[in-house]
DNA sequence: AACACAGTCAACCGCCCTTGT
DNA sequence: AACAAGGGCGGTTGACTGTGT
């Protein structure tokens, strides 16, 4: 009978908060043997902890490259953006934030953005992001209209000039050619349009904060921008 | 001061995937 | 191909702490 089996018979694995002594034993084990083979930790160190528990303690707390302290605004932005793309794939998000763990990011998300209402700062940031998107959308449409007008003018001039050249007669615009060009521009707009504003946004009265947030949460909670990852784990 | 409530975070649980036999 | 073990991952829980009343 090996040590693990006998431990299980004597009352199983220890649970609950880790002591400094246990942390020391685990750190020493990793220093000597490296990460991995977590199930052999109990055998080699005498720790009464399961392999899973040891791995978790190391990954989430003891690893020397962990960044301590609060999530910075920059990190928060990254979390928001990645969550919008990846959904609840915390480990994937954590890989983009050196020194942060999936557990940390998961906790942060649940605390600040999931359900209920987020912190003031989180709300302000999301609101700012939304307003920025709207502003960009307006600017884009304005410049597109300007371009369309200019192109229309140019084309009309060209058509008139070529006809004038060919016929040496008073200019008469080619309406068919102009209309074809306008149609082209209109269909091109559909393809070039930037991030379209979701219906939920468009329907919002600009000054109604509550409705705005309700809509944002519908977006986040529902299948709006979470890249279709509403379900629980295992979807790779 | 005492209590209630909310926020935070470490730790556990169960499921799933990968790998070795 | 089938099975078991190891490990990774997301969801959840519970203890602790801070804050408001």
mmCIF file of C-alpha atoms (C1' of nucleotides) in Angstrom:
data_model
loop_
_atom_site.group_PDB
_atom_site.id
_atom_site.type_symbol
_atom_site.label_atom_id
_atom_site.label_comp_id
_atom_site.label_asym_id
_atom_site.label_seq_id
_atom_site.Cartn_x
_atom_site.Cartn_y
_atom_site.Cartn_z
ATOM 1 C CA UNK A 1 0.000 0.000 0.000
ATOM 2 C CA UNK A 2 1.494 3.373 -1.013
ATOM 3 C CA UNK A 3 1.437 6.569 0.989
ATOM 4 C CA UNK A 4 -1.486 8.089 -0.917
ATOM 5 C CA UNK A 5 -3.685 5.046 -0.369
ATOM 6 C CA UNK A 6 -2.925 4.950 3.317
ATOM 7 C CA UNK A 7 -3.657 8.650 3.663
ATOM 8 C CA UNK A 8 -7.024 8.187 2.041
ATOM 9 C CA UNK A 9 -7.803 5.438 4.477
ATOM 10 C CA UNK A 10 -6.732 7.566 7.414
ATOM 11 C CA UNK A 11 -9.231 10.273 6.654
ATOM 12 C CA UNK A 12 -8.592 11.602 3.164
ATOM 13 C CA UNK A 13 -7.080 14.819 1.900
ATOM 14 C CA UNK A 14 -6.784 17.975 3.908
ATOM 15 C CA UNK A 15 -9.021 20.782 2.711
ATOM 16 C CA UNK A 16 -9.455 24.461 3.401
ATOM 17 C CA UNK A 17 -6.957 27.293 3.580
ATOM 18 C CA UNK A 18 -3.308 26.500 3.077
ATOM 19 C CA UNK A 19 -0.814 27.087 5.867
ATOM 20 C CA UNK A 20 2.582 28.718 5.409
ATOM 21 C CA UNK A 21 4.182 25.340 6.095
ATOM 22 C CA UNK A 22 2.192 23.681 3.322
ATOM 23 C CA UNK A 23 3.057 26.518 0.943
ATOM 24 C CA UNK A 24 6.715 26.035 1.785
ATOM 25 C CA UNK A 25 6.578 22.302 1.142
ATOM 26 C CA UNK A 26 4.825 22.794 -2.186
ATOM 27 C CA UNK A 27 7.214 25.525 -3.311
ATOM 28 C CA UNK A 28 10.161 23.362 -2.410
ATOM 29 C CA UNK A 29 8.685 20.473 -4.353
ATOM 30 C CA UNK A 30 8.240 22.620 -7.473
ATOM 31 C CA UNK A 31 11.746 24.024 -7.088
ATOM 32 C CA UNK A 32 13.182 20.519 -7.062
ATOM 33 C CA UNK A 33 10.908 18.723 -9.522
ATOM 34 C CA UNK A 34 9.322 21.453 -11.601
ATOM 35 C CA UNK A 35 5.623 21.846 -12.359
ATOM 36 C CA UNK A 36 3.586 18.757 -13.145
ATOM 37 C CA UNK A 37 3.152 15.297 -11.630
ATOM 38 C CA UNK A 38 0.978 16.922 -9.011
ATOM 39 C CA UNK A 39 -0.298 13.608 -7.732
ATOM 40 C CA UNK A 40 3.181 12.678 -6.574
ATOM 41 C CA UNK A 41 3.458 15.778 -4.369
ATOM 42 C CA UNK A 42 1.767 14.003 -1.474
ATOM 43 C CA UNK A 43 4.128 11.049 -1.758
ATOM 44 C CA UNK A 44 7.295 13.087 -2.004
ATOM 45 C CA UNK A 45 6.567 15.888 0.446
ATOM 46 C CA UNK A 46 4.168 14.411 2.961
ATOM 47 C CA UNK A 47 1.609 17.076 2.139
ATOM 48 C CA UNK A 48 -1.910 15.832 2.800
ATOM 49 C CA UNK A 49 -3.278 17.611 -0.251
ATOM 50 C CA UNK A 50 -4.646 16.195 -3.469
ATOM 51 C CA UNK A 51 -2.766 16.746 -6.702
ATOM 52 C CA UNK A 52 -5.489 19.010 -7.943
ATOM 53 C CA UNK A 53 -5.356 21.113 -4.831
ATOM 54 C CA UNK A 54 -1.567 21.412 -5.106
ATOM 55 C CA UNK A 55 -1.725 22.449 -8.736
ATOM 56 C CA UNK A 56 -4.378 25.048 -7.987
ATOM 57 C CA UNK A 57 -2.440 26.474 -5.076
ATOM 58 C CA UNK A 58 0.698 26.761 -7.170
ATOM 59 C CA UNK A 59 -0.967 28.184 -10.265
ATOM 60 C CA UNK A 60 -3.198 30.679 -8.481
ATOM 61 C CA UNK A 61 -1.063 31.740 -5.575
ATOM 62 C CA UNK A 62 2.516 30.509 -5.264
ATOM 63 C CA UNK A 63 3.846 30.953 -8.801
ATOM 64 C CA UNK A 64 6.653 33.512 -8.601
ATOM 65 C CA UNK A 65 5.638 35.334 -11.784
ATOM 66 C CA UNK A 66 2.214 36.259 -10.444
ATOM 67 C CA UNK A 67 1.334 39.928 -10.476
ATOM 68 C CA UNK A 68 -0.097 41.081 -7.179
ATOM 69 C CA UNK A 69 -2.451 43.959 -6.671
ATOM 70 C CA UNK A 70 -5.498 45.387 -8.324
ATOM 71 C CA UNK A 71 -6.428 44.938 -11.953
ATOM 72 C CA UNK A 72 -5.325 48.082 -13.771
ATOM 73 C CA UNK A 73 -7.635 50.048 -16.100
ATOM 74 C CA UNK A 74 -5.581 48.802 -19.051
ATOM 75 C CA UNK A 75 -6.013 45.199 -17.951
ATOM 76 C CA UNK A 76 -9.695 45.839 -17.414
ATOM 77 C CA UNK A 77 -9.996 47.048 -20.998
ATOM 78 C CA UNK A 78 -8.237 43.935 -22.258
ATOM 79 C CA UNK A 79 -10.529 41.739 -20.179
ATOM 80 C CA UNK A 80 -13.611 43.465 -21.560
ATOM 81 C CA UNK A 81 -12.460 43.198 -25.133
ATOM 82 C CA UNK A 82 -11.329 39.597 -24.885
ATOM 83 C CA UNK A 83 -14.465 38.549 -23.067
ATOM 84 C CA UNK A 84 -16.523 40.107 -25.834
ATOM 85 C CA UNK A 85 -14.573 37.977 -28.312
ATOM 86 C CA UNK A 86 -13.985 34.764 -26.366
ATOM 87 C CA UNK A 87 -16.781 34.576 -23.826
ATOM 88 C CA UNK A 88 -16.058 32.823 -20.539
ATOM 89 C CA UNK A 89 -12.793 31.275 -21.645
ATOM 90 C CA UNK A 90 -10.941 32.605 -18.657
ATOM 91 C CA UNK A 91 -7.733 30.698 -19.199
ATOM 92 C CA UNK A 92 -7.487 32.030 -22.743
ATOM 93 C CA UNK A 93 -8.055 35.557 -21.471
ATOM 94 C CA UNK A 94 -5.511 35.012 -18.694
ATOM 95 C CA UNK A 95 -2.861 34.018 -21.215
ATOM 96 C CA UNK A 96 -3.086 37.525 -22.657
ATOM 97 C CA UNK A 97 -2.533 39.100 -19.257
ATOM 98 C CA UNK A 98 0.863 38.029 -17.937
ATOM 99 C CA UNK A 99 0.902 37.507 -14.203
ATOM 100 C CA UNK A 100 -2.848 37.169 -13.911
ATOM 101 C CA UNK A 101 -4.650 33.892 -13.334
ATOM 102 C CA UNK A 102 -7.863 32.630 -14.853
ATOM 103 C CA UNK A 103 -9.340 32.486 -11.366
ATOM 104 C CA UNK A 104 -8.468 36.108 -10.739
ATOM 105 C CA UNK A 105 -9.987 37.271 -14.006
ATOM 106 C CA UNK A 106 -13.073 35.139 -13.498
ATOM 107 C CA UNK A 107 -13.586 36.607 -10.034
ATOM 108 C CA UNK A 108 -13.005 40.107 -11.347
ATOM 109 C CA UNK A 109 -15.508 39.660 -14.131
ATOM 110 C CA UNK A 110 -18.168 38.237 -11.879
ATOM 111 C CA UNK A 111 -17.644 40.997 -9.361
ATOM 112 C CA UNK A 112 -17.615 43.897 -11.789
ATOM 113 C CA UNK A 113 -19.563 42.990 -14.859
ATOM 114 C CA UNK A 114 -21.771 39.986 -14.386
ATOM 115 C CA UNK A 115 -25.380 40.289 -13.309
ATOM 116 C CA UNK A 116 -26.453 43.090 -11.019
ATOM 117 C CA UNK A 117 -24.793 46.370 -11.725
ATOM 118 C CA UNK A 118 -21.102 46.875 -12.253
ATOM 119 C CA UNK A 119 -18.838 49.248 -10.392
ATOM 120 C CA UNK A 120 -19.013 52.923 -11.201
ATOM 121 C CA UNK A 121 -15.742 52.808 -13.066
ATOM 122 C CA UNK A 122 -16.758 49.782 -15.094
ATOM 123 C CA UNK A 123 -20.033 51.434 -16.006
ATOM 124 C CA UNK A 124 -18.304 54.641 -16.972
ATOM 125 C CA UNK A 125 -15.860 52.735 -19.143
ATOM 126 C CA UNK A 126 -18.530 50.757 -20.936
ATOM 127 C CA UNK A 127 -20.584 53.876 -21.442
ATOM 128 C CA UNK A 128 -17.562 55.718 -22.789
ATOM 129 C CA UNK A 129 -16.807 52.828 -25.156
ATOM 130 C CA UNK A 130 -20.368 52.880 -26.423
ATOM 131 C CA UNK A 131 -20.343 56.625 -26.979
ATOM 132 C CA UNK A 132 -17.015 56.366 -28.774
ATOM 133 C CA UNK A 133 -18.422 53.742 -31.110
ATOM 134 C CA UNK A 134 -21.403 55.942 -31.873
ATOM 135 C CA UNK A 135 -19.188 58.929 -32.551
ATOM 136 C CA UNK A 136 -16.980 56.887 -34.883
ATOM 137 C CA UNK A 137 -20.063 55.635 -36.677
ATOM 138 C CA UNK A 138 -21.307 59.197 -37.218
ATOM 139 C CA UNK A 139 -17.934 60.417 -38.409
ATOM 140 C CA UNK A 140 -17.627 57.519 -40.789
ATOM 141 C CA UNK A 141 -21.044 58.119 -42.302
ATOM 142 C CA UNK A 142 -20.318 61.821 -42.682
ATOM 143 C CA UNK A 143 -17.058 61.221 -44.493
ATOM 144 C CA UNK A 144 -18.706 58.580 -46.651
ATOM 145 C CA UNK A 145 -21.392 61.041 -47.706
ATOM 146 C CA UNK A 146 -18.754 63.632 -48.470
ATOM 147 C CA UNK A 147 -16.808 61.152 -50.571
ATOM 148 C CA UNK A 148 -19.936 60.108 -52.404
ATOM 149 C CA UNK A 149 -20.724 63.703 -53.291
ATOM 150 C CA UNK A 150 -17.207 64.352 -54.497
ATOM 151 C CA UNK A 151 -17.111 61.192 -56.557
ATOM 152 C CA UNK A 152 -20.499 61.979 -58.020
ATOM 153 C CA UNK A 153 -19.302 65.437 -58.999
ATOM 154 C CA UNK A 154 -16.122 64.085 -60.551
ATOM 155 C CA UNK A 155 -17.897 61.390 -62.489
ATOM 156 C CA UNK A 156 -20.516 63.786 -63.744
ATOM 157 C CA UNK A 157 -17.797 66.151 -64.875
ATOM 158 C CA UNK A 158 -15.937 63.353 -66.608
ATOM 159 C CA UNK A 159 -19.025 62.124 -68.411
ATOM 160 C CA UNK A 160 -19.888 65.619 -69.512
ATOM 161 C CA UNK A 161 -16.363 66.322 -70.680
ATOM 162 C CA UNK A 162 -16.101 63.128 -72.683
ATOM 163 C CA UNK A 163 -19.424 63.709 -74.360
ATOM 164 C CA UNK A 164 -18.451 67.274 -75.081
ATOM 165 C CA UNK A 165 -15.207 66.038 -76.572
ATOM 166 C CA UNK A 166 -16.886 63.405 -78.716
ATOM 167 C CA UNK A 167 -19.841 65.400 -79.955
ATOM 168 C CA UNK A 168 -18.518 68.937 -79.710
ATOM 169 C CA UNK A 169 -22.071 69.752 -78.742
ATOM 170 C CA UNK A 170 -23.612 71.359 -75.617
ATOM 171 C CA UNK A 171 -22.959 69.083 -72.596
ATOM 172 C CA UNK A 172 -25.658 66.615 -71.721
ATOM 173 C CA UNK A 173 -24.951 64.368 -68.687
ATOM 174 C CA UNK A 174 -25.213 60.612 -69.177
ATOM 175 C CA UNK A 175 -27.862 59.822 -66.585
ATOM 176 C CA UNK A 176 -27.473 56.085 -66.963
ATOM 177 C CA UNK A 177 -23.778 56.188 -66.187
ATOM 178 C CA UNK A 178 -24.276 58.476 -63.227
ATOM 179 C CA UNK A 179 -27.021 56.341 -61.769
ATOM 180 C CA UNK A 180 -24.917 53.197 -62.175
ATOM 181 C CA UNK A 181 -22.112 54.861 -60.263
ATOM 182 C CA UNK A 182 -24.448 55.970 -57.467
ATOM 183 C CA UNK A 183 -25.754 52.440 -57.177
ATOM 184 C CA UNK A 184 -22.210 51.148 -56.957
ATOM 185 C CA UNK A 185 -21.400 53.542 -54.179
ATOM 186 C CA UNK A 186 -24.527 52.611 -52.265
ATOM 187 C CA UNK A 187 -23.860 48.923 -52.438
ATOM 188 C CA UNK A 188 -20.229 49.521 -51.518
ATOM 189 C CA UNK A 189 -21.393 51.263 -48.347
ATOM 190 C CA UNK A 190 -22.985 48.073 -47.145
ATOM 191 C CA UNK A 191 -19.652 46.299 -47.291
ATOM 192 C CA UNK A 192 -17.516 49.061 -45.866
ATOM 193 C CA UNK A 193 -19.779 49.967 -42.997
ATOM 194 C CA UNK A 194 -17.920 49.837 -39.669
ATOM 195 C CA UNK A 195 -19.175 48.009 -36.574
ATOM 196 C CA UNK A 196 -22.892 48.382 -36.961
ATOM 197 C CA UNK A 197 -24.816 49.719 -34.024
ATOM 198 C CA UNK A 198 -27.044 46.995 -32.646
ATOM 199 C CA UNK A 199 -30.760 47.611 -32.613
ATOM 200 C CA UNK A 200 -30.715 47.762 -28.844
ATOM 201 C CA UNK A 201 -28.388 50.755 -29.045
ATOM 202 C CA UNK A 202 -30.340 52.521 -31.766
ATOM 203 C CA UNK A 203 -33.629 52.306 -29.938
ATOM 204 C CA UNK A 204 -32.208 53.939 -26.842
ATOM 205 C CA UNK A 205 -33.196 57.376 -25.685
ATOM 206 C CA UNK A 206 -29.786 58.966 -25.212
ATOM 207 C CA UNK A 207 -30.487 60.311 -21.752
ATOM 208 C CA UNK A 208 -32.126 57.279 -20.249
ATOM 209 C CA UNK A 209 -29.395 55.690 -18.174
ATOM 210 C CA UNK A 210 -31.441 52.793 -16.846
ATOM 211 C CA UNK A 211 -32.606 51.676 -20.261
ATOM 212 C CA UNK A 212 -29.117 52.050 -21.606
ATOM 213 C CA UNK A 213 -27.728 49.714 -19.000
ATOM 214 C CA UNK A 214 -30.553 47.255 -19.298
ATOM 215 C CA UNK A 215 -29.802 47.034 -22.976
ATOM 216 C CA UNK A 216 -26.082 46.657 -22.411
ATOM 217 C CA UNK A 217 -26.668 43.804 -19.985
ATOM 218 C CA UNK A 218 -28.979 42.153 -22.432
ATOM 219 C CA UNK A 219 -26.159 42.346 -24.907
ATOM 220 C CA UNK A 220 -23.650 40.908 -22.478
ATOM 221 C CA UNK A 221 -25.866 38.275 -20.913
ATOM 222 C CA UNK A 222 -27.613 37.206 -24.046
ATOM 223 C CA UNK A 223 -26.036 36.151 -27.304
ATOM 224 C CA UNK A 224 -25.293 39.733 -28.311
ATOM 225 C CA UNK A 225 -21.521 40.109 -28.257
ATOM 226 C CA UNK A 226 -20.345 37.132 -26.278
ATOM 227 C CA UNK A 227 -19.329 35.252 -29.388
ATOM 228 C CA UNK A 228 -22.027 32.672 -28.810
ATOM 229 C CA UNK A 229 -20.487 31.322 -25.669
ATOM 230 C CA UNK A 230 -23.352 31.397 -23.250
ATOM 231 C CA UNK A 231 -22.968 27.786 -22.352
ATOM 232 C CA UNK A 232 -20.694 26.238 -19.797
ATOM 233 C CA UNK A 233 -17.296 24.759 -20.380
ATOM 234 C CA UNK A 234 -15.974 22.305 -22.890
ATOM 235 C CA UNK A 235 -16.735 24.175 -26.068
ATOM 236 C CA UNK A 236 -13.444 24.176 -27.911
ATOM 237 C "C1'" DA B 1 -21.321 49.539 19.004
ATOM 238 C "C1'" DA B 2 -23.925 46.218 16.545
ATOM 239 C "C1'" DC B 3 -25.919 44.494 12.779
ATOM 240 C "C1'" DA B 4 -26.843 43.677 7.782
ATOM 241 C "C1'" DC B 5 -25.389 43.665 3.388
ATOM 242 C "C1'" DA B 6 -22.139 43.694 -0.478
ATOM 243 C "C1'" DG B 7 -17.645 42.885 -2.330
ATOM 244 C "C1'" DT B 8 -13.556 40.090 -2.710
ATOM 245 C "C1'" DC B 9 -10.939 36.112 -3.304
ATOM 246 C "C1'" DA B 10 -9.088 31.477 -2.203
ATOM 247 C "C1'" DA B 11 -10.465 27.006 -2.666
ATOM 248 C "C1'" DC B 12 -13.324 23.149 -4.055
ATOM 249 C "C1'" DC B 13 -16.251 20.478 -7.344
ATOM 250 C "C1'" DG B 14 -17.404 18.195 -11.365
ATOM 251 C "C1'" DC B 15 -16.918 17.799 -16.145
ATOM 252 C "C1'" DC B 16 -14.122 17.138 -20.081
ATOM 253 C "C1'" DC B 17 -9.919 16.400 -22.801
ATOM 254 C "C1'" DT B 18 -5.460 14.299 -23.490
ATOM 255 C "C1'" DT B 19 -2.267 10.792 -22.983
ATOM 256 C "C1'" DG B 20 -0.461 6.382 -21.860
ATOM 257 C "C1'" DT B 21 -1.195 1.448 -21.576
ATOM 258 C "C1'" DA C 1 -10.752 0.226 -29.198
ATOM 259 C "C1'" DA C 2 -11.295 0.625 -24.341
ATOM 260 C "C1'" DC C 3 -10.004 2.071 -20.116
ATOM 261 C "C1'" DA C 4 -7.679 4.756 -16.380
ATOM 262 C "C1'" DA C 5 -4.982 8.519 -14.687
ATOM 263 C "C1'" DG C 6 -3.517 13.133 -14.913
ATOM 264 C "C1'" DG C 7 -4.428 17.634 -15.736
ATOM 265 C "C1'" DG C 8 -7.087 21.854 -17.348
ATOM 266 C "C1'" DC C 9 -11.085 24.463 -17.142
ATOM 267 C "C1'" DG C 10 -15.382 26.931 -15.818
ATOM 268 C "C1'" DG C 11 -18.802 27.207 -12.208
ATOM 269 C "C1'" DT C 12 -19.738 27.622 -7.485
ATOM 270 C "C1'" DT C 13 -19.121 28.136 -2.546
ATOM 271 C "C1'" DG C 14 -17.868 30.023 1.735
ATOM 272 C "C1'" DA C 15 -14.949 32.736 4.716
ATOM 273 C "C1'" DC C 16 -13.273 37.096 5.386
ATOM 274 C "C1'" DT C 17 -13.424 42.183 5.039
ATOM 275 C "C1'" DG C 18 -15.282 46.678 4.202
ATOM 276 C "C1'" DT C 19 -19.093 49.822 4.318
ATOM 277 C "C1'" DG C 20 -23.481 51.704 5.307
ATOM 278 C "C1'" DT C 21 -27.288 52.207 8.636
#
